[in-house]
Structures are given as C-alpha cells and as structure tokens.
XYZ file of N, CA and C in Angstrom:
288
model
N -5.440 -143.689 -37.976
C -6.182 -142.646 -36.514
C -5.170 -142.363 -35.495
N -3.825 -143.209 -35.677
C -2.927 -142.876 -35.123
C -1.927 -142.247 -34.618
N -1.598 -141.582 -36.198
C -1.413 -140.900 -36.161
C -1.977 -139.605 -36.377
N -2.792 -139.504 -36.616
C -3.613 -138.100 -36.047
C -3.440 -137.823 -34.288
N -3.815 -138.589 -34.414
C -4.364 -138.167 -32.655
C -2.406 -137.850 -32.229
N -1.410 -138.636 -33.158
C -0.597 -137.708 -33.027
C 0.020 -136.626 -33.140
N -0.888 -135.985 -34.321
C 0.008 -135.106 -34.450
C -0.774 -133.622 -34.282
N -2.665 -134.392 -32.994
C -2.594 -134.385 -32.997
C -2.587 -133.111 -31.501
N -2.252 -133.815 -30.502
C -1.630 -133.922 -29.242
C -0.122 -133.008 -29.887
N 0.746 -132.906 -30.316
C 1.865 -132.166 -31.057
C 1.586 -131.060 -31.139
N 0.157 -131.134 -31.819
C -0.424 -129.421 -32.114
C -0.363 -128.737 -30.508
N -1.557 -129.399 -30.401
C -1.954 -129.077 -28.804
C -0.669 -128.136 -27.922
N 0.295 -129.279 -27.882
C 1.517 -128.993 -26.691
C 2.826 -128.117 -27.054
N 2.546 -127.702 -28.682
C 3.069 -126.647 -29.243
C 2.451 -125.516 -28.309
N 1.028 -125.100 -29.162
C 0.379 -123.714 -28.611
C 0.233 -124.467 -26.398
N 0.935 -125.054 -25.885
C 0.470 -124.872 -24.509
C 2.002 -124.550 -24.456
N 3.028 -124.226 -25.225
C 4.779 -123.797 -25.182
C 4.257 -122.260 -25.288
N 4.093 -122.538 -26.798
C 3.867 -120.995 -26.850
C 3.425 -120.589 -25.956
N 2.248 -120.640 -24.938
C 1.093 -119.632 -24.733
C 1.608 -119.336 -23.219
N 3.083 -120.530 -22.470
C 3.816 -121.052 -21.939
C 4.751 -119.264 -21.718
N 5.042 -118.848 -22.582
C 6.067 -118.246 -23.004
C 5.270 -117.354 -23.775
N 4.401 -117.287 -23.745
C 3.436 -115.002 -24.329
C 4.053 -114.804 -25.573
N 3.378 -116.255 -26.275
C 4.271 -116.270 -28.185
C 2.980 -116.255 -28.321
N 1.779 -116.728 -28.352
C 0.761 -116.474 -28.219
C -0.276 -115.081 -28.769
N -0.638 -114.793 -30.163
C -0.761 -113.521 -30.690
C -2.840 -113.983 -30.655
N -3.680 -112.874 -29.779
C -4.732 -112.787 -30.607
C -5.157 -111.506 -31.203
N -6.559 -112.086 -32.218
C -7.042 -111.113 -33.059
C -7.718 -110.053 -32.319
N -8.208 -108.781 -32.627
C -8.431 -107.867 -31.943
C -9.837 -108.223 -32.569
N -10.455 -107.499 -30.924
C -12.249 -106.363 -31.489
C -12.668 -106.198 -31.825
N -13.481 -105.314 -32.770
C -14.599 -104.407 -32.604
C -14.257 -103.957 -31.964
N -14.364 -103.694 -30.570
C -13.441 -102.389 -30.118
C -12.707 -102.290 -28.982
N -11.825 -102.916 -29.730
C -10.308 -102.795 -29.563
C -10.026 -101.875 -29.792
N -8.251 -101.033 -30.066
C -7.645 -100.296 -30.829
C -7.507 -99.939 -32.230
N -7.321 -99.199 -32.987
C -7.747 -99.389 -34.397
C -5.732 -99.968 -35.193
N -5.483 -100.415 -35.333
C -5.027 -101.695 -36.569
C -3.883 -101.350 -36.546
N -2.715 -101.427 -36.623
C -0.724 -100.622 -37.119
C -1.259 -100.803 -38.527
N -0.418 -99.755 -38.639
C -0.760 -99.777 -40.037
C -1.667 -99.569 -40.860
N -1.964 -99.094 -42.192
C -3.086 -99.081 -42.611
C -4.092 -99.258 -42.608
N -5.226 -99.217 -42.982
C -6.866 -99.690 -42.416
C -7.396 -98.523 -43.124
N -9.184 -99.608 -43.435
C -9.893 -98.284 -43.120
C -11.886 -98.626 -42.375
N -12.069 -97.368 -42.965
C -13.420 -97.578 -42.372
C -14.635 -97.158 -43.432
N -15.609 -97.589 -42.965
C -16.565 -97.353 -44.346
C -16.448 -96.687 -44.774
N -15.464 -95.250 -44.158
C -16.366 -94.064 -44.947
C -14.782 -93.661 -45.546
N -13.807 -94.035 -44.507
C -12.878 -93.072 -44.565
C -11.425 -94.443 -44.415
N -9.836 -94.128 -45.083
C -9.017 -94.389 -45.028
C -7.437 -93.976 -44.139
N -6.931 -94.126 -43.442
C -6.470 -94.388 -42.038
C -5.000 -95.357 -42.107
N -4.273 -94.146 -41.404
C -2.397 -95.253 -41.080
C -2.224 -94.649 -39.243
N -1.918 -95.990 -39.076
C -1.936 -95.617 -37.383
C -0.099 -96.408 -36.696
N 0.381 -95.571 -36.944
C 2.152 -95.288 -37.138
C 2.072 -96.121 -35.585
N 1.508 -97.293 -35.616
C 2.334 -97.994 -33.678
C 3.716 -97.835 -33.222
N 3.813 -96.693 -32.199
C 5.579 -96.729 -32.134
C 5.046 -96.056 -30.302
N 6.210 -96.799 -29.242
C 6.405 -95.878 -28.448
C 7.472 -95.108 -28.273
N 8.408 -95.045 -29.355
C 9.430 -94.006 -29.005
C 9.463 -92.330 -29.711
N 7.522 -92.184 -29.607
C 7.215 -91.062 -30.392
C 7.808 -90.640 -31.886
N 8.792 -91.331 -33.109
C 9.302 -91.562 -34.149
C 8.419 -90.803 -35.002
N 8.716 -90.250 -35.846
C 7.780 -90.370 -37.374
C 8.339 -90.384 -37.760
N 7.275 -91.551 -38.719
C 7.880 -91.496 -39.719
C 7.275 -91.536 -41.503
N 7.562 -91.924 -42.048
C 7.926 -91.719 -44.059
C 6.339 -92.842 -44.301
N 5.203 -92.833 -44.801
C 4.552 -93.198 -45.576
C 4.510 -92.797 -46.931
N 4.230 -94.695 -48.213
C 3.780 -93.257 -49.201
C 2.824 -93.903 -49.614
N 1.072 -93.190 -49.572
C 0.258 -93.632 -50.196
C 0.099 -94.250 -51.423
N -0.982 -94.586 -51.574
C -1.469 -94.904 -52.662
C -2.376 -94.325 -53.141
N -2.740 -93.707 -54.273
C -3.950 -93.022 -55.048
C -5.034 -93.856 -56.150
N -6.101 -93.758 -55.615
C -6.821 -94.715 -57.195
C -7.074 -92.936 -57.889
N -6.513 -94.028 -59.005
C -6.265 -92.041 -60.211
C -5.787 -92.127 -59.704
N -4.240 -91.969 -59.527
C -4.200 -89.651 -59.050
C -3.029 -90.613 -58.139
N -1.439 -89.446 -58.643
C -0.241 -90.389 -58.270
C 0.000 -90.467 -57.793
N 0.500 -90.598 -56.777
C 0.512 -91.583 -55.789
C 1.831 -90.839 -54.651
N 1.701 -89.876 -53.569
C 2.836 -89.491 -52.103
C 3.539 -89.690 -50.746
N 4.426 -89.166 -50.615
C 4.997 -89.656 -49.486
C 4.597 -87.895 -47.557
N 3.893 -89.040 -47.703
C 3.573 -87.774 -46.631
C 4.381 -88.993 -44.789
N 4.795 -87.932 -44.232
C 5.387 -88.286 -43.027
C 4.026 -87.494 -41.721
N 4.622 -89.420 -41.530
C 2.973 -89.459 -39.689
C 4.068 -89.296 -38.877
N 3.246 -89.043 -38.017
C 3.210 -89.634 -36.378
C 2.669 -90.044 -35.059
N 3.861 -90.329 -33.980
C 2.735 -91.708 -33.264
C 0.962 -91.158 -33.193
N 0.077 -92.199 -33.705
C -1.069 -92.800 -33.514
C -1.479 -92.586 -34.764
N -3.171 -92.631 -35.440
C -3.725 -92.589 -36.007
C -3.459 -91.086 -36.773
N -3.733 -91.664 -38.335
C -3.886 -89.799 -39.162
C -4.499 -90.819 -40.496
N -5.296 -89.236 -40.301
C -6.482 -89.490 -41.601
C -5.922 -89.356 -42.528
N -6.074 -89.977 -44.084
C -4.917 -89.915 -45.152
C -6.596 -89.724 -46.490
N -7.599 -89.933 -46.132
C -8.699 -88.851 -46.703
C -9.892 -90.909 -47.347
N -10.742 -89.632 -47.827
C -11.854 -90.949 -48.889
C -10.831 -92.142 -49.277
N -12.086 -92.975 -48.276
C -11.935 -94.490 -48.926
C -12.080 -94.132 -49.668
N -12.379 -94.450 -50.242
C -12.936 -94.261 -51.342
C -11.367 -94.058 -52.895
N -10.738 -92.813 -52.607
C -9.656 -92.072 -53.480
C -8.864 -93.039 -52.543
N -8.484 -93.197 -51.928
C -7.090 -93.918 -50.666
C -7.501 -95.805 -51.333
N -5.578 -95.864 -52.026
C -6.346 -97.353 -52.141
C -4.840 -98.433 -50.999
N -3.816 -98.153 -49.989
C -3.651 -98.189 -49.414
C -2.417 -97.311 -48.889
N -1.019 -97.777 -48.338
C -0.119 -97.260 -47.492
C 0.576 -97.407 -47.229
N 2.043 -97.678 -46.759
C 2.975 -98.642 -46.295
C 4.342 -97.630 -46.017
N 5.359 -97.828 -45.229
C 6.419 -97.524 -44.411
C 7.522 -98.175 -45.150
N 8.363 -96.318 -46.008
C 8.895 -96.909 -46.848
C 10.273 -97.597 -46.676
N 9.753 -97.107 -44.876
C 11.806 -97.331 -44.237
C 12.837 -95.981 -44.297
N 11.760 -94.939 -43.423
C 12.914 -93.525 -42.704
C 11.822 -93.173 -42.710
N 12.357 -92.536 -41.131
C 12.234 -91.384 -40.764
C 11.815 -89.950 -40.964
N 11.097 -89.831 -40.459
C 10.857 -87.650 -41.336
C 12.183 -85.653 -39.829
C-alpha cells in the first residue's frame, strides 16, 4: 500500500506542476467550438482549419467508394459533404 500512495502522490504532484505551468488541457464540451481537423456531425463531414495566421492549406479528402481528392481550405470550417460519403480528411503538409 505504501508504494501505491507514493505513486498516487507523485502523480498528483506532477498534475499540480503542469497545471501551474498552463500545460493541462481540457476536453471540449458539446457547446464548445468545432474541433480542429476532420470531424463529423450526424449527417455532414467537415474540416476545421484552426489557424491565427490566415493561411490556406491542402487537405486530402478520403471518399468512400470513390477516388480521394485534394482540396485547398482556408481558416475555419469547410463542409466536405455527406458523412455517409466522406470517410476522413487530413492535412498533407503544404499550403495553397
């Protein structure tokens, strides 16, 4: 039991250190802003390019039962199509 208390104490101390440094992240609630990157709602697929510099990036859109394609998206949320047709999207590493 003594080892368990030491581990729990160490973890608690580490959490306090990270919290004081502003490193701790929290999960978004449903009422929060859209998540960054690819996400789906009940019926639609979106890509949210989170940036503060106004850049536009190239994403690869993965399509179910059809060829994938690349698309240039700007800051904020971009509608990709029906969630039943779009299976994913990701940043390819370049701007446009």
